[in-house]
């Protein structure tokens, strides 16, 4: 049988998919969702965030979620952390990896984490230093990699600067976030032309929200430029509370289906993923 090149899908549904939900999803349901996702063959699940519960009440139970999930061997359970306090909670919870999140837009940075870009990088330097000492890998997001909900289009060079800063802090991989789902495939190609001149494709991921229904095309543009890591959310749930108008992340089953049709291996059992997708629809009370 010919070898199929592998693409890693990073499942962000339990965090990005749920964080914007107004109605609190019980810890039990979050745990069951993660357990169902763990049975799909996904190798990476962003299970929670350790941010201020005043800012994002939906994520207030991260410690309990981590304590109650059944961990599948070979799956990385990651947590989003905005500062040292969040990092310490993630460590307490037993997260295998943490993700820090900077923005390429000054206004979004302030709205999202109440810090300028430069201030956020200073905070993240502290997180990365601690993580390095403890041997915890760090993933870095750059939000507003295409456009900002407040400032409009964002220059690829601004994204490059933040991405390179995060790599220098020690991030093992950079996820480029189209936070508001504004990207066209042409935008993605233009961005990657700038980014990949400095960062190897193996360390770059695409994180697309599907507001305008073009996320799959954007992933194809990423694949054409050599990207092999994409974030997705079960059932296409998602959105950021501080990015008005954002719709869901690209749906995991659609990404898996598209990749497999193109001859890539994802390691995902589509039936098991359907169970997780159905459960996400059930807990949200709607088809996502
Ligand atoms: P702040 O108000 O400036 O925080 O918020 P502070 O450091 O001044 O502290 C104020 C209070 O918050 C204190 O409590 C702290 O203890 C507490 P008080 O004394 O008032 O009782 N606090 C915390 N509590 C729990 N966990 C923490 C923590 N830190 C401080 N980690 C802060 C700054 C960053 C905390 C806040 O702005 C925040 O939590 N923001 C959340 C942002 C967020 O979660 N956004 C969504 C995720 S990003 C995203 O979706 C984009 C992405 O998907 C990629 C893409 O699509 O582009 C990743
Ligand atoms: Mg996102």
CSV table of C-alpha atoms and ligand atoms in Angstrom, one decimal:
chain,number,residue,atom,x,y,z
A,1,UNK,CA,0.0,0.0,0.0
A,2,UNK,CA,1.5,3.4,-0.9
A,3,UNK,CA,2.4,5.7,2.0
A,4,UNK,CA,0.0,8.5,2.6
A,5,UNK,CA,1.5,11.7,3.8
A,6,UNK,CA,0.3,12.5,7.3
A,7,UNK,CA,-1.6,15.6,8.3
A,8,UNK,CA,-2.1,16.3,12.0
A,9,UNK,CA,-5.4,17.8,13.0
A,10,UNK,CA,-5.4,19.6,16.3
A,11,UNK,CA,-8.8,19.4,17.9
A,12,UNK,CA,-9.7,22.7,19.6
A,13,UNK,CA,-13.4,22.0,20.1
A,14,UNK,CA,-13.4,21.6,23.9
A,15,UNK,CA,-11.7,25.0,24.2
A,16,UNK,CA,-12.4,27.2,21.1
A,17,UNK,CA,-15.6,25.3,20.3
A,18,UNK,CA,-17.1,25.9,23.8
A,19,UNK,CA,-15.6,29.1,25.1
A,20,UNK,CA,-18.1,31.4,23.3
A,21,UNK,CA,-21.2,29.4,24.5
A,22,UNK,CA,-23.4,31.6,26.7
A,23,UNK,CA,-25.0,28.7,28.5
A,24,UNK,CA,-22.6,26.8,30.8
A,25,UNK,CA,-21.8,23.4,29.5
A,26,UNK,CA,-21.5,21.0,32.5
A,27,UNK,CA,-18.1,19.6,33.5
A,28,UNK,CA,-19.6,16.1,32.9
A,29,UNK,CA,-20.5,16.9,29.3
A,30,UNK,CA,-17.1,18.5,28.7
A,31,UNK,CA,-15.4,15.4,30.0
A,32,UNK,CA,-17.6,13.1,27.9
A,33,UNK,CA,-16.9,15.2,24.8
A,34,UNK,CA,-13.1,14.9,25.4
A,35,UNK,CA,-13.4,11.2,26.1
A,36,UNK,CA,-15.3,10.7,22.8
A,37,UNK,CA,-12.7,12.8,21.0
A,38,UNK,CA,-9.9,10.7,22.6
A,39,UNK,CA,-11.4,7.6,21.0
A,40,UNK,CA,-11.2,9.0,17.4
A,41,UNK,CA,-7.5,8.7,16.8
A,42,UNK,CA,-6.9,12.4,17.1
A,43,UNK,CA,-3.5,12.9,18.7
A,44,UNK,CA,-3.9,16.4,20.0
A,45,UNK,CA,-6.8,17.9,22.0
A,46,UNK,CA,-6.9,21.4,23.4
A,47,UNK,CA,-9.0,20.4,26.4
A,48,UNK,CA,-9.5,23.7,28.3
A,49,UNK,CA,-8.2,27.2,28.9
A,50,UNK,CA,-6.9,28.6,32.2
A,51,UNK,CA,-8.0,32.2,31.7
A,52,UNK,CA,-9.9,34.6,34.0
A,53,UNK,CA,-13.3,33.1,34.8
A,54,UNK,CA,-14.6,36.7,34.8
A,55,UNK,CA,-13.6,37.0,31.2
A,56,UNK,CA,-14.6,33.6,30.0
A,57,UNK,CA,-17.0,31.9,32.5
A,58,UNK,CA,-17.4,28.9,30.3
A,59,UNK,CA,-13.8,27.8,30.9
A,60,UNK,CA,-13.9,28.1,34.7
A,61,UNK,CA,-13.9,24.4,35.3
A,62,UNK,CA,-10.6,23.5,33.6
A,63,UNK,CA,-9.0,21.9,36.6
A,64,UNK,CA,-12.0,19.5,37.1
A,65,UNK,CA,-12.2,18.8,33.4
A,66,UNK,CA,-8.5,17.7,33.3
A,67,UNK,CA,-9.0,15.7,36.6
A,68,UNK,CA,-11.9,13.7,35.2
A,69,UNK,CA,-11.0,12.9,31.6
A,70,UNK,CA,-9.8,9.4,30.7
A,71,UNK,CA,-6.5,10.0,29.0
A,72,UNK,CA,-5.7,8.0,25.9
A,73,UNK,CA,-2.1,6.9,25.4
A,74,UNK,CA,-0.5,8.9,22.6
A,75,UNK,CA,-2.9,11.9,22.9
A,76,UNK,CA,-1.6,15.3,23.9
A,77,UNK,CA,-4.0,17.1,26.2
A,78,UNK,CA,-3.2,20.8,25.9
A,79,UNK,CA,-4.5,24.0,27.7
A,80,UNK,CA,-4.6,27.6,26.6
A,81,UNK,CA,-2.8,29.9,29.1
A,82,UNK,CA,-2.7,33.7,29.0
A,83,UNK,CA,-0.2,34.3,31.9
A,84,UNK,CA,1.8,32.7,34.7
A,85,UNK,CA,-1.4,32.1,36.8
A,86,UNK,CA,-2.9,30.2,34.0
A,87,UNK,CA,0.3,28.3,33.4
A,88,UNK,CA,0.4,27.3,37.0
A,89,UNK,CA,-3.2,26.0,36.9
A,90,UNK,CA,-2.4,24.1,33.7
A,91,UNK,CA,0.6,22.5,35.4
A,92,UNK,CA,-1.6,21.6,38.4
A,93,UNK,CA,-4.2,20.1,36.1
A,94,UNK,CA,-1.6,18.0,34.4
A,95,UNK,CA,-1.8,19.5,30.9
A,96,UNK,CA,0.8,17.9,28.6
A,97,UNK,CA,1.3,21.1,26.7
A,98,UNK,CA,0.3,24.7,27.0
A,99,UNK,CA,-0.6,27.2,24.3
A,100,UNK,CA,0.0,30.9,24.5
A,101,UNK,CA,-1.8,33.4,22.3
A,102,UNK,CA,-0.5,36.7,21.0
A,103,UNK,CA,-2.2,38.9,18.5
A,104,UNK,CA,-0.9,40.6,15.3
A,105,UNK,CA,-3.3,43.4,16.0
A,106,UNK,CA,-2.8,45.9,18.9
A,107,UNK,CA,-6.6,46.5,19.4
A,108,UNK,CA,-7.5,42.8,19.5
A,109,UNK,CA,-4.6,42.2,21.9
A,110,UNK,CA,-6.1,44.7,24.3
A,111,UNK,CA,-9.7,43.5,23.9
A,112,UNK,CA,-8.7,39.9,24.3
A,113,UNK,CA,-6.1,39.9,27.1
A,114,UNK,CA,-6.0,43.5,28.2
A,115,UNK,CA,-2.4,43.9,27.2
A,116,UNK,CA,-0.5,45.4,24.3
A,117,UNK,CA,1.3,43.0,22.0
A,118,UNK,CA,4.7,43.9,23.6
A,119,UNK,CA,3.3,43.4,27.2
A,120,UNK,CA,1.8,40.1,26.2
A,121,UNK,CA,5.2,38.9,24.9
A,122,UNK,CA,6.8,39.8,28.2
A,123,UNK,CA,4.2,37.7,30.0
A,124,UNK,CA,4.7,34.9,27.6
A,125,UNK,CA,8.4,35.0,28.1
A,126,UNK,CA,7.8,34.2,31.8
A,127,UNK,CA,5.5,31.3,30.9
A,128,UNK,CA,7.9,29.9,28.4
A,129,UNK,CA,10.8,30.1,30.9
A,130,UNK,CA,8.8,28.1,33.5
A,131,UNK,CA,7.6,25.7,30.9
A,132,UNK,CA,11.1,25.1,29.6
A,133,UNK,CA,12.3,24.3,33.2
A,134,UNK,CA,9.4,21.8,33.7
A,135,UNK,CA,9.8,20.3,30.2
A,136,UNK,CA,6.3,21.3,29.1
A,137,UNK,CA,6.1,22.1,25.4
A,138,UNK,CA,4.6,25.4,24.4
A,139,UNK,CA,2.5,26.1,21.3
A,140,UNK,CA,2.0,29.7,20.1
A,141,UNK,CA,-1.0,31.2,18.4
A,142,UNK,CA,-0.9,34.4,16.4
A,143,UNK,CA,-4.5,35.7,16.3
A,144,UNK,CA,-5.7,38.1,13.7
A,145,UNK,CA,-3.3,36.6,11.2
A,146,UNK,CA,-5.4,37.8,8.3
A,147,UNK,CA,-7.8,40.5,9.7
A,148,UNK,CA,-8.8,42.1,13.0
A,149,UNK,CA,-12.4,42.6,14.0
A,150,UNK,CA,-11.5,46.2,15.0
A,151,UNK,CA,-8.7,47.2,12.7
A,152,UNK,CA,-9.5,45.4,9.5
A,153,UNK,CA,-6.9,43.7,7.3
A,154,UNK,CA,-3.6,42.8,9.0
A,155,UNK,CA,-0.3,43.0,7.1
A,156,UNK,CA,1.6,39.7,6.8
A,157,UNK,CA,4.7,41.4,8.1
A,158,UNK,CA,3.0,42.2,11.4
A,159,UNK,CA,2.1,38.5,11.7
A,160,UNK,CA,5.7,37.5,10.9
A,161,UNK,CA,7.1,39.7,13.6
A,162,UNK,CA,4.8,38.1,16.3
A,163,UNK,CA,5.3,34.6,15.0
A,164,UNK,CA,9.1,35.0,15.1
A,165,UNK,CA,9.0,36.4,18.6
A,166,UNK,CA,6.9,33.5,19.8
A,167,UNK,CA,9.4,31.0,18.2
A,168,UNK,CA,12.3,32.9,19.9
A,169,UNK,CA,10.5,32.5,23.2
A,170,UNK,CA,10.6,28.7,22.7
A,171,UNK,CA,7.3,27.8,21.1
A,172,UNK,CA,7.7,24.5,19.3
A,173,UNK,CA,5.0,25.4,16.7
A,174,UNK,CA,3.0,28.5,15.6
A,175,UNK,CA,-0.6,28.3,14.8
A,176,UNK,CA,-1.8,31.2,12.5
A,177,UNK,CA,-5.3,32.2,13.6
A,178,UNK,CA,-7.8,33.6,11.1
A,179,UNK,CA,-9.7,34.6,14.2
A,180,UNK,CA,-12.7,36.1,12.4
A,181,UNK,CA,-12.8,33.8,9.4
A,182,UNK,CA,-12.1,36.5,6.8
A,183,UNK,CA,-9.4,34.7,4.8
A,184,UNK,CA,-9.5,33.9,1.1
A,185,UNK,CA,-7.1,31.3,-0.2
A,186,UNK,CA,-5.2,34.1,-1.9
A,187,UNK,CA,-4.7,35.8,1.6
A,188,UNK,CA,-3.4,32.6,3.0
A,189,UNK,CA,-0.9,32.1,0.2
A,190,UNK,CA,0.3,35.7,0.5
A,191,UNK,CA,0.7,35.3,4.3
A,192,UNK,CA,2.5,32.0,4.0
A,193,UNK,CA,4.9,33.5,1.4
A,194,UNK,CA,6.1,35.9,4.1
A,195,UNK,CA,6.0,33.5,7.0
A,196,UNK,CA,7.6,30.5,5.3
A,197,UNK,CA,10.5,32.6,4.2
A,198,UNK,CA,11.6,32.5,7.9
A,199,UNK,CA,9.8,29.6,9.6
A,200,UNK,CA,9.8,26.0,8.3
A,201,UNK,CA,6.4,24.7,7.2
A,202,UNK,CA,6.8,21.8,9.7
A,203,UNK,CA,6.5,24.3,12.5
A,204,UNK,CA,3.4,26.2,11.2
A,205,UNK,CA,-0.3,25.3,11.6
A,206,UNK,CA,-3.4,26.9,10.1
A,207,UNK,CA,-6.3,27.8,12.4
A,208,UNK,CA,-9.3,28.8,10.4
A,209,UNK,CA,-12.7,30.0,11.5
A,210,UNK,CA,-15.4,29.4,8.9
A,211,UNK,CA,-17.3,32.6,9.0
A,212,UNK,CA,-17.4,33.0,5.2
A,213,UNK,CA,-17.5,29.3,4.3
A,214,UNK,CA,-14.0,29.3,2.8
A,215,UNK,CA,-12.0,27.6,5.5
A,216,UNK,CA,-11.5,24.4,3.6
A,217,UNK,CA,-10.3,26.3,0.6
A,218,UNK,CA,-7.9,28.1,2.9
A,219,UNK,CA,-6.6,24.8,4.2
A,220,UNK,CA,-6.0,23.7,0.6
A,221,UNK,CA,-4.0,26.8,0.1
A,222,UNK,CA,-2.0,25.9,3.2
A,223,UNK,CA,-1.5,22.3,1.9
A,224,UNK,CA,-0.2,23.7,-1.4
A,225,UNK,CA,2.4,25.7,0.5
A,226,UNK,CA,3.5,22.6,2.5
A,227,UNK,CA,1.5,23.0,5.8
A,228,UNK,CA,0.7,19.7,7.4
A,229,UNK,CA,-0.9,20.8,10.7
A,230,UNK,CA,-4.4,22.3,10.9
A,231,UNK,CA,-6.7,23.1,13.8
A,232,UNK,CA,-10.3,22.2,13.7
A,233,UNK,CA,-13.3,21.9,16.1
A,234,UNK,CA,-15.7,19.1,16.4
A,235,UNK,CA,-19.0,19.9,14.7
A,236,UNK,CA,-17.6,23.3,13.6
A,237,UNK,CA,-18.4,24.8,17.0
A,238,UNK,CA,-16.5,27.9,18.0
A,239,UNK,CA,-15.8,31.6,18.3
A,240,UNK,CA,-14.0,34.1,20.4
A,241,UNK,CA,-16.0,36.2,22.9
A,242,UNK,CA,-13.7,39.2,22.1
A,243,UNK,CA,-14.0,39.0,18.3
A,244,UNK,CA,-17.6,40.0,17.4
A,245,UNK,CA,-19.2,38.2,14.5
A,246,UNK,CA,-16.9,35.2,14.6
A,247,UNK,CA,-18.5,32.0,13.6
A,248,UNK,CA,-17.3,28.5,14.3
A,249,UNK,CA,-13.9,26.9,13.6
A,250,UNK,CA,-13.7,24.7,10.6
A,251,UNK,CA,-15.4,21.4,11.4
A,252,UNK,CA,-13.1,18.5,12.2
A,253,UNK,CA,-15.1,15.9,10.1
A,254,UNK,CA,-15.0,18.2,7.1
A,255,UNK,CA,-11.3,18.7,7.3
A,256,UNK,CA,-10.7,14.9,7.8
A,257,UNK,CA,-13.0,14.1,4.9
A,258,UNK,CA,-11.3,16.6,2.6
A,259,UNK,CA,-7.8,15.5,3.6
A,260,UNK,CA,-8.5,11.8,3.0
A,261,UNK,CA,-10.1,12.6,-0.4
A,262,UNK,CA,-6.8,14.2,-1.3
A,263,UNK,CA,-4.8,11.2,-0.2
A,264,UNK,CA,-3.6,12.4,3.2
A,265,UNK,CA,-3.7,10.2,6.2
A,266,UNK,CA,-5.2,11.7,9.4
A,267,UNK,CA,-5.4,8.7,11.7
A,268,UNK,CA,-9.0,9.6,12.4
A,269,UNK,CA,-11.7,7.0,12.7
A,270,UNK,CA,-14.6,8.8,11.0
A,271,UNK,CA,-17.3,6.8,12.8
A,272,UNK,CA,-15.9,7.6,16.2
A,273,UNK,CA,-15.6,11.2,15.2
A,274,UNK,CA,-19.3,11.2,14.1
A,275,UNK,CA,-20.2,10.1,17.7
A,276,UNK,CA,-18.2,13.0,19.1
A,277,UNK,CA,-19.9,15.4,16.5
A,278,UNK,CA,-23.3,14.1,17.5
A,279,UNK,CA,-22.6,14.6,21.2
A,280,UNK,CA,-21.3,18.2,20.6
A,281,UNK,CA,-24.6,18.9,18.8
A,282,UNK,CA,-26.5,17.3,21.7
A,283,UNK,CA,-24.8,19.4,24.4
A,284,UNK,CA,-25.2,22.6,22.5
A,285,UNK,CA,-28.8,21.8,21.7
A,286,UNK,CA,-28.3,22.4,18.0
A,287,UNK,CA,-26.5,21.2,14.9
A,288,UNK,CA,-23.3,23.1,14.8
B,1,LIG,P1,-6.8,41.4,33.6
B,1,LIG,O1,-8.1,41.8,34.1
B,1,LIG,O2,-5.9,42.4,33.0
B,1,LIG,O3,-6.0,40.5,34.7
B,1,LIG,O4,-7.1,40.2,32.5
B,1,LIG,P2,-5.1,40.9,35.9
B,1,LIG,O5,-3.8,40.2,35.7
B,1,LIG,O6,-5.1,42.4,36.1
B,1,LIG,O7,-5.9,40.2,37.1
B,1,LIG,C1,-7.3,40.6,37.4
B,1,LIG,C2,-8.0,39.4,38.0
B,1,LIG,O8,-8.0,38.3,37.2
B,1,LIG,C3,-7.4,38.9,39.3
B,1,LIG,O9,-8.4,38.5,40.1
B,1,LIG,C4,-6.5,37.8,38.9
B,1,LIG,O10,-6.3,36.9,39.9
B,1,LIG,C5,-7.4,37.1,37.8
B,1,LIG,P3,-9.1,39.4,41.3
B,1,LIG,O11,-8.0,39.8,42.1
B,1,LIG,O12,-9.7,40.6,40.5
B,1,LIG,O13,-10.1,38.5,41.9
B,1,LIG,N1,-6.7,36.4,36.8
B,1,LIG,C6,-6.9,35.1,36.6
B,1,LIG,N2,-7.8,34.2,37.1
B,1,LIG,C7,-7.7,32.9,36.6
B,1,LIG,N3,-6.9,32.5,35.7
B,1,LIG,C8,-6.0,33.4,35.2
B,1,LIG,C9,-6.0,34.7,35.6
B,1,LIG,N4,-5.2,35.8,35.3
B,1,LIG,C10,-5.7,36.8,36.1
B,1,LIG,N5,-5.1,32.9,34.2
B,1,LIG,C11,-6.5,38.2,31.4
B,1,LIG,C12,-6.0,39.6,31.8
B,1,LIG,C13,-5.5,37.7,30.4
B,1,LIG,C14,-6.5,37.3,32.6
B,1,LIG,C15,-7.9,38.3,30.8
B,1,LIG,O14,-7.9,39.3,29.8
B,1,LIG,C16,-8.4,37.0,30.2
B,1,LIG,O15,-8.5,36.0,30.9
B,1,LIG,N6,-8.7,37.0,28.9
B,1,LIG,C17,-9.2,35.8,28.3
B,1,LIG,C18,-9.0,35.8,26.9
B,1,LIG,C19,-9.5,34.6,26.2
B,1,LIG,O16,-9.7,33.5,26.8
B,1,LIG,N7,-9.8,34.7,24.9
B,1,LIG,C20,-10.3,33.7,24.1
B,1,LIG,C21,-9.2,32.8,23.7
B,1,LIG,S1,-8.1,33.4,22.4
B,1,LIG,C22,-8.8,32.9,21.0
B,1,LIG,O17,-10.0,32.4,21.0
B,1,LIG,C23,-8.1,32.9,19.7
B,1,LIG,C24,-7.5,31.6,19.2
B,1,LIG,O18,-8.5,30.6,19.1
B,1,LIG,C25,-6.8,31.8,17.9
B,1,LIG,C26,-7.6,32.5,16.9
B,1,LIG,O19,-8.7,32.1,16.6
B,1,LIG,O20,-7.0,33.5,16.4
B,1,LIG,C27,-6.5,31.1,20.3
B,2,LIG,MG1,-9.8,30.4,17.4
